[in-house]
PDB file of C-alpha atoms and ligand atoms in Angstrom:
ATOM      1  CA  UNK A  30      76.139 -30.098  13.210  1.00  0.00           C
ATOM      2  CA  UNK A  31      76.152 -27.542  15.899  1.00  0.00           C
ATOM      3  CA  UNK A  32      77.797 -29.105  18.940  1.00  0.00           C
ATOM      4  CA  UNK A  33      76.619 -26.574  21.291  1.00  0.00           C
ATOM      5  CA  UNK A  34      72.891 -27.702  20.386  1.00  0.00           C
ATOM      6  CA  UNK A  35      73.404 -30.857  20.724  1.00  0.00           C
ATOM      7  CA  UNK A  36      72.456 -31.513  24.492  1.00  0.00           C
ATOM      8  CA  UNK A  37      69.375 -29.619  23.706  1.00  0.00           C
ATOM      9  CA  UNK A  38      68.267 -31.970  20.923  1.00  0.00           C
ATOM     10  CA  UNK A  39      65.083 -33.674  23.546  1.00  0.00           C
ATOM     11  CA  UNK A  40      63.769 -30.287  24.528  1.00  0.00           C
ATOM     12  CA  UNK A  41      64.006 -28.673  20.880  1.00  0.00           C
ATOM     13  CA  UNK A  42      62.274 -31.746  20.144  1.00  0.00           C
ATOM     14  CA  UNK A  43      59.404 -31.911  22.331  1.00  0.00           C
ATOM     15  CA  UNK A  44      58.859 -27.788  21.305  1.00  0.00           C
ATOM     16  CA  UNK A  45      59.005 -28.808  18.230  1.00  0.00           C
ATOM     17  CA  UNK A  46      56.172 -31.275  18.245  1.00  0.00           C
ATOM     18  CA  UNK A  47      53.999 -28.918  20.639  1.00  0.00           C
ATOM     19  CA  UNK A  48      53.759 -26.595  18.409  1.00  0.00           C
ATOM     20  CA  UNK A  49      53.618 -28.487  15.353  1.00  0.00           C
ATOM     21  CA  UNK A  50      49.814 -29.415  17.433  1.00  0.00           C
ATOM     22  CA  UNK A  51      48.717 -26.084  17.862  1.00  0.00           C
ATOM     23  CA  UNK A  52      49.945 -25.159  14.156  1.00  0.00           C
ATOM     24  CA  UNK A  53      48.129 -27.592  12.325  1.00  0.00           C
ATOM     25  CA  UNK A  54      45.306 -27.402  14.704  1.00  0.00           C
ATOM     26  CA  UNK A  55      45.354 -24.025  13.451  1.00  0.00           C
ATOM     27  CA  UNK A  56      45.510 -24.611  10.390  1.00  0.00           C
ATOM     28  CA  UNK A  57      42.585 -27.177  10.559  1.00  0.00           C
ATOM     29  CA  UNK A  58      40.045 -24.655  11.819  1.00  0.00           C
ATOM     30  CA  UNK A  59      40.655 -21.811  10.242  1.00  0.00           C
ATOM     31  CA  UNK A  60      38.543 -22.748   7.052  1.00  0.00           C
ATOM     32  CA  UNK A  61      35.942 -24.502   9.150  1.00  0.00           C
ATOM     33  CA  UNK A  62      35.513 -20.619  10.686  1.00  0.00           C
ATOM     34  CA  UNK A  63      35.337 -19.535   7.199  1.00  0.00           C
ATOM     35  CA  UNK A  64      32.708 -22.010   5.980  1.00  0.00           C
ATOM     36  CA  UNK A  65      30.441 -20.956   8.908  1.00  0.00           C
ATOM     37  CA  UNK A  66      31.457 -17.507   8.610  1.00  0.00           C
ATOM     38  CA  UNK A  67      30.123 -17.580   5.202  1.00  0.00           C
ATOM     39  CA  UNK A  68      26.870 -18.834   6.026  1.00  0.00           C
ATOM     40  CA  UNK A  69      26.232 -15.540   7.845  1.00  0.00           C
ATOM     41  CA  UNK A  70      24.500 -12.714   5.985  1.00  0.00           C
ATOM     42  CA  UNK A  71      27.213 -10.278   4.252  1.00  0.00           C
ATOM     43  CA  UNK A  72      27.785  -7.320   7.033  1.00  0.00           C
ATOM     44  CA  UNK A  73      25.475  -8.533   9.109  1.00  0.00           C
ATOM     45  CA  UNK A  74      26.826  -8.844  13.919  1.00  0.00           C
ATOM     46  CA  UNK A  75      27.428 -12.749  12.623  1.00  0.00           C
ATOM     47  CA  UNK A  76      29.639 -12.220  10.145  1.00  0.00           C
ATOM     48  CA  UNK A  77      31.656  -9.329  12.116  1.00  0.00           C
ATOM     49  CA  UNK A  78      32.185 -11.974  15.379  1.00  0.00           C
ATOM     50  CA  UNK A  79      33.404 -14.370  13.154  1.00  0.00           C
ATOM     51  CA  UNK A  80      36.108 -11.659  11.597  1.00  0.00           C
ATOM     52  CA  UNK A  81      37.095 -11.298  14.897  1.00  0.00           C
ATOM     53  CA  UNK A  82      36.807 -14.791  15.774  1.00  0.00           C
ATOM     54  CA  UNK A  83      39.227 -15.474  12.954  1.00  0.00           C
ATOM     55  CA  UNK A  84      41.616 -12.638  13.204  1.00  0.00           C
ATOM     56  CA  UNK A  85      42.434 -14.319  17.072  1.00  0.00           C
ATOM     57  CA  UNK A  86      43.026 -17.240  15.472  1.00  0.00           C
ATOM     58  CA  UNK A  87      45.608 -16.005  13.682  1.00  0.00           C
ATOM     59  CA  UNK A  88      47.140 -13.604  16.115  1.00  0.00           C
ATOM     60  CA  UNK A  89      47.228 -15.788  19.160  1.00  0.00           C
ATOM     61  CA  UNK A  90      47.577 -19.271  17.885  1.00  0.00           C
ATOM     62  CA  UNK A  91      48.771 -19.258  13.753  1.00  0.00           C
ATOM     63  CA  UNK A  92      51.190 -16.784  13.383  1.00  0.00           C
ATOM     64  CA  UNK A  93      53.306 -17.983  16.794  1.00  0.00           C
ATOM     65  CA  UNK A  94      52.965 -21.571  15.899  1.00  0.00           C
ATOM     66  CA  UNK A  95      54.310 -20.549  12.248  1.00  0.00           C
ATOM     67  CA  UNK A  96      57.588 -19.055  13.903  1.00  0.00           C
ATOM     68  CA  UNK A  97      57.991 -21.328  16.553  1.00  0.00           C
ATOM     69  CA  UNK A  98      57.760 -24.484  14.520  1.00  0.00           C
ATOM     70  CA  UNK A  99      60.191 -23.017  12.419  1.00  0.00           C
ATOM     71  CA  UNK A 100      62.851 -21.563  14.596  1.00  0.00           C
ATOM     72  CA  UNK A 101      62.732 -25.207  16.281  1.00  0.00           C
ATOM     73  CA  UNK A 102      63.144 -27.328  13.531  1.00  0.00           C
ATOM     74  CA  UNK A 103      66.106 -25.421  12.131  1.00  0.00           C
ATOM     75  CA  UNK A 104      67.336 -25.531  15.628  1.00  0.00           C
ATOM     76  CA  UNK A 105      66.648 -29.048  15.634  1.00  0.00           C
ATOM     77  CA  UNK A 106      68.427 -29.475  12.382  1.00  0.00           C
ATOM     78  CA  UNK A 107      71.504 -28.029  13.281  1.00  0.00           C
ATOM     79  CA  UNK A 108      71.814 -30.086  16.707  1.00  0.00           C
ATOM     80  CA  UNK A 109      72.011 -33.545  14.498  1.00  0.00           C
ATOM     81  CA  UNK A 110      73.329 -32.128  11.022  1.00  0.00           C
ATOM     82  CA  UNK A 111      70.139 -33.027   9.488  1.00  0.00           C
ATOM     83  CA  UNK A 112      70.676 -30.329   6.963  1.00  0.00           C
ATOM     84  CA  UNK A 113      72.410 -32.550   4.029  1.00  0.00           C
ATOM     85  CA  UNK A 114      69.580 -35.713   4.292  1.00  0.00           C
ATOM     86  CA  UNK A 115      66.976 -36.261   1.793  1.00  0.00           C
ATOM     87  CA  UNK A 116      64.582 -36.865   4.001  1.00  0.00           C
ATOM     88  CA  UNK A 117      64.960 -32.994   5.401  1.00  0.00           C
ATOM     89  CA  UNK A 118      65.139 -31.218   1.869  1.00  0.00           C
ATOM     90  CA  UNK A 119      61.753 -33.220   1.216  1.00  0.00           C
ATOM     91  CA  UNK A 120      60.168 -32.749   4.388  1.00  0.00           C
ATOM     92  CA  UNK A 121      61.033 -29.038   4.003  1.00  0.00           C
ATOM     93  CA  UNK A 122      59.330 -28.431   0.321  1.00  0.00           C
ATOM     94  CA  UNK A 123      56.694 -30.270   2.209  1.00  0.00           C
ATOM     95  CA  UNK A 124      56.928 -27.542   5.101  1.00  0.00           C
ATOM     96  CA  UNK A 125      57.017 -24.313   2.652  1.00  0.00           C
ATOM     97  CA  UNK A 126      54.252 -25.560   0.737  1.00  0.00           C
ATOM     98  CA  UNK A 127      52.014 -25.294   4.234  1.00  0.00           C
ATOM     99  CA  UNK A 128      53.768 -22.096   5.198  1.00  0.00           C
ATOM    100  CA  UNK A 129      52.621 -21.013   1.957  1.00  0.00           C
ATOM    101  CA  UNK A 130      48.556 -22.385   2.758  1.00  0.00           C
ATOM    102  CA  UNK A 131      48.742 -20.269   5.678  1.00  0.00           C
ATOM    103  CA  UNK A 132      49.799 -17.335   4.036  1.00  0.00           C
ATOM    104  CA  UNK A 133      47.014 -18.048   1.620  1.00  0.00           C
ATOM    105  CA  UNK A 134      44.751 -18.593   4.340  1.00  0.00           C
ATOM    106  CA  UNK A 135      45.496 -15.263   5.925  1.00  0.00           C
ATOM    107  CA  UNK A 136      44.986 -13.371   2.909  1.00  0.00           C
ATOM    108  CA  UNK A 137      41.764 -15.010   2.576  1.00  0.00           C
ATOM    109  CA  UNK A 138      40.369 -14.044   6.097  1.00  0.00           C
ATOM    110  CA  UNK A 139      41.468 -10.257   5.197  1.00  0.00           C
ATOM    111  CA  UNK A 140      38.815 -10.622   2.100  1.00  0.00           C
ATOM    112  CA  UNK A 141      35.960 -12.370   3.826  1.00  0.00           C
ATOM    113  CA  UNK A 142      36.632  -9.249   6.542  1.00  0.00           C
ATOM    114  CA  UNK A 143      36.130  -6.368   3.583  1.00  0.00           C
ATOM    115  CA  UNK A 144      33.330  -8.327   2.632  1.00  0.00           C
ATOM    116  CA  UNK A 145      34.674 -10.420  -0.171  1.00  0.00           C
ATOM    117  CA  UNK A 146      33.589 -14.204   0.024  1.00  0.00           C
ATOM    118  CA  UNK A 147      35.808 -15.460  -3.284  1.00  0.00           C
ATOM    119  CA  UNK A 148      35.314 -19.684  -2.479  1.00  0.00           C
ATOM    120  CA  UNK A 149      32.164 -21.445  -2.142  1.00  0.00           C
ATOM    121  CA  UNK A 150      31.354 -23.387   0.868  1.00  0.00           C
ATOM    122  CA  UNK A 151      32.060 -26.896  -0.889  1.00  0.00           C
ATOM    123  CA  UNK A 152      35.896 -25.323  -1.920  1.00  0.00           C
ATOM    124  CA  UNK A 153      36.837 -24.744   1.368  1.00  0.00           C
ATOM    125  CA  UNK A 154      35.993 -27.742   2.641  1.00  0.00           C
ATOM    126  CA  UNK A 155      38.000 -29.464   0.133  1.00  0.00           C
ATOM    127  CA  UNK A 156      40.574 -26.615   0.987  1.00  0.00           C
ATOM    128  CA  UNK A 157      40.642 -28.290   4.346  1.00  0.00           C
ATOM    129  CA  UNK A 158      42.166 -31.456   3.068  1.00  0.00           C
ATOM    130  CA  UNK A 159      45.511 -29.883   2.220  1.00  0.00           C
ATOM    131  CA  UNK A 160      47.196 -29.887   5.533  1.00  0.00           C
ATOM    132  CA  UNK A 161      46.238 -33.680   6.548  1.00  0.00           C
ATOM    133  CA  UNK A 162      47.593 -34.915   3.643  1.00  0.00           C
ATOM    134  CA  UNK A 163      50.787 -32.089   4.150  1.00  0.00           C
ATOM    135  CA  UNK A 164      50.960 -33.982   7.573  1.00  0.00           C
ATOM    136  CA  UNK A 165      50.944 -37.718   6.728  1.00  0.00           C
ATOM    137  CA  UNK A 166      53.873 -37.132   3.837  1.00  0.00           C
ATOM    138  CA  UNK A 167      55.462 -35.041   6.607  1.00  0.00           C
ATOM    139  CA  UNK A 168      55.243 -37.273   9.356  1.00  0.00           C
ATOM    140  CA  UNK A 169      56.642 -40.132   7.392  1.00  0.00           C
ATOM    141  CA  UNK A 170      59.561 -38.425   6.268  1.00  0.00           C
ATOM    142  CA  UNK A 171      60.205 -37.544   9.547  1.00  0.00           C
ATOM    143  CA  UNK A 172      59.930 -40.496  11.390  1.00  0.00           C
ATOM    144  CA  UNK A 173      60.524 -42.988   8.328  1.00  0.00           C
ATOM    145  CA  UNK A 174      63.218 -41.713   6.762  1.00  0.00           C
ATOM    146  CA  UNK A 175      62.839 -42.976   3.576  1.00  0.00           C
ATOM    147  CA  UNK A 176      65.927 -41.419   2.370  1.00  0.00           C
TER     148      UNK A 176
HETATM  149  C1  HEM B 214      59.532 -25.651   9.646  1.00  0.00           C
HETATM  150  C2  HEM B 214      60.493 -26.443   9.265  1.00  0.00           C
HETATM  151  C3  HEM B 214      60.809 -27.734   9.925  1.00  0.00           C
HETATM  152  C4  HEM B 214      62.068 -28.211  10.127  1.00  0.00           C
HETATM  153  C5  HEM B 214      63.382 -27.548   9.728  1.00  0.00           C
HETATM  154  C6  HEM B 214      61.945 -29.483  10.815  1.00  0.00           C
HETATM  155  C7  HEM B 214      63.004 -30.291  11.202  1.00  0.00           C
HETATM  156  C8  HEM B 214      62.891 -31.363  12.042  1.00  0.00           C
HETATM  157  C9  HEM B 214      63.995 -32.141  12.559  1.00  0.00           C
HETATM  158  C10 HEM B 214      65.471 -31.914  12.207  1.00  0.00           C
HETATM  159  C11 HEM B 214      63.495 -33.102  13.368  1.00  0.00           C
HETATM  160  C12 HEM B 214      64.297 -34.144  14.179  1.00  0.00           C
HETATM  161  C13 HEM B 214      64.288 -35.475  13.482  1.00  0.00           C
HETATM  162  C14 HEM B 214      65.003 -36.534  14.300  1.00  0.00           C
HETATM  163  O1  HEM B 214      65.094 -36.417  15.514  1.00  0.00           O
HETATM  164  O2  HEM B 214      65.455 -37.517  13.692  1.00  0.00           O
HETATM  165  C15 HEM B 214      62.060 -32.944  13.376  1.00  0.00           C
HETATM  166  C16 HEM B 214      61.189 -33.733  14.112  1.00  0.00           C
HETATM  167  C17 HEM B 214      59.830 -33.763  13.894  1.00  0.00           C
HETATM  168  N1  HEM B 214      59.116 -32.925  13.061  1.00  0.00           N
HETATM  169 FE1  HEM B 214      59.831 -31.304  12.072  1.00  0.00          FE
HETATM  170  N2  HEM B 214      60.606 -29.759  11.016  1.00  0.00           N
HETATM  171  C18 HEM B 214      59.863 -28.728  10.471  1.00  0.00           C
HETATM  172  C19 HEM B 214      58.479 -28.661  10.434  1.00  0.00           C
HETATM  173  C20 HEM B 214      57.617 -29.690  10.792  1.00  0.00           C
HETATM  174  C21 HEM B 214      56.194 -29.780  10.509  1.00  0.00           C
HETATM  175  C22 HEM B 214      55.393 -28.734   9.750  1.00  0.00           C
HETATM  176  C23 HEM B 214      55.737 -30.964  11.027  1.00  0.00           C
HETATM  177  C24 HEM B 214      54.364 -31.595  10.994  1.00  0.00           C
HETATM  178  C25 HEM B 214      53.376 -31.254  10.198  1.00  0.00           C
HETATM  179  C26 HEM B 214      56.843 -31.599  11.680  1.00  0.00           C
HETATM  180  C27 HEM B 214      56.761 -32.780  12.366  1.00  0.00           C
HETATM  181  C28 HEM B 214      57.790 -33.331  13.089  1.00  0.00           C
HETATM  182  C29 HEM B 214      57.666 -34.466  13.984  1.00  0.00           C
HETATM  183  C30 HEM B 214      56.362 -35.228  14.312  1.00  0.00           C
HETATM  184  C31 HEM B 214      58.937 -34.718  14.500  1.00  0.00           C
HETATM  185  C32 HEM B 214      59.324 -35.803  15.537  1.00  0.00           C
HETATM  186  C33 HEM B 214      59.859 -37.039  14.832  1.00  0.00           C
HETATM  187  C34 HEM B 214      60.509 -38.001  15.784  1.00  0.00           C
HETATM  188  O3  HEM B 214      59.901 -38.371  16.798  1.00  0.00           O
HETATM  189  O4  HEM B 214      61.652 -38.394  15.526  1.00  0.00           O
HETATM  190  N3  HEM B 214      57.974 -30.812  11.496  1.00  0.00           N
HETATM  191  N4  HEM B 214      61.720 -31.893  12.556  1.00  0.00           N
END
C-alpha cells in the first residue's frame, strides 16, 4: 500500500469508473463503425468519412481512455494494496485481454483504411460481443470479490 495515495482512494475511484464509460463505450462502437463502414463501396467519399470517422474515435476517445483507465487503476491499486488479491491478478488477465481487443481493433481500422476489409459483416458483429462479456467477469471481480 502506498500511504500517500491513500486519501485519494474516492477521486482515483470515480476517474477510474469515468473512464472505464468512455473506454468501453469506445470499444462498443468501434466495430459497429466498421460494419457500416463496410457496407460502403471500396474507395468510394463513404468509405473515406468513415476512415476518418474511425480514426477520431480512436484518437480522441480510445487511446486516452486506454491510458487513463490504466494509470488509475494501478493508482488505485497501490492506495489499498490491492496488488497481492486474487480478485486483482484475475481482473487484470481480464483487463490485458481487452487492452489486447483494442490493439486488435486498431490494427483493423488501419486495414479497412488501405482498403483491406479482412472480416465479414456477421464476424464483427459477433466481434462486438467480446467486451460485454470482458465487462460482466470484470465487474464482478471487482465489486464481488470472489477471491
Ligand atoms: C487497467 C487495469 C485496471 C486496474 C489495475 C484496476 C484496478 C482497480 C482497483 C484497485 C479498484 C478498486 C477496488 C475497490 O475499491 O475495492 C477498481 C475499481 C473498479 N474497476 Fe478497475 N481496474 C482496471 C481496469 C478496469 C476495467 C477495464 C474495468 C471495467 C471494464 C474496471 C471496472 C472497475 C469498476 C466498476 C470499479 C469500481 C468498483 C467499486 O465500486 O468498488 N476496471 N479497479
Amino acid at each position: 500500500m502506498v500511504a500517500a495515495l491513500a486519501p485519494l482512494y474516492p477521486w482515483l475511484k470515480a476517474g477510474h469508473v469515468i473512464f472505464v464509460i468512455f473506454w468501453m463505450a469506445g470499444l462498443f462502437m468501434l466495430p459497429r463503425l466498421f460494419v457500416y463502414h463496410q457496407e460502403a463501396a471500396a474507395g468510394s467519399a463513404e468509405a473515406a468519412a468513415w476512415v476518418e470517422r474511425e480514426r477520431r474515435l480512436l484518437r480522441i476517445i480510445l487511446r486516452p481512455a486506454l491510458v487513463a483507465v490504466w494509470v488509475l487503476g494501478i493508482a488505485l491499486a497501490l492506495s489499498i494494496g490491492a496488488f497481492a488479491d486474487g480478485w486483482l491478478h484475475a481482473k487484470l488477465v481480464f483487463v490485458l485481454g481487452l487492452s489486447w481487443y483494442h490493439g486488435y481493433l486498431a490494427a483493423y481500422a488501419k486495414k479497412l483504411a488501405r482498403g483491406e476489409r479482412p472480416l465479414s459483416g456477421k464476424a464483427l458483429r459477433l466481434l462486438n460481443e467480446v467486451p460485454g462479456v470482458a465487462t460482466i467477469v470484470i465487474v464482478v471481480l471487482v465489486i464481488v470479490k470472489p477471491f
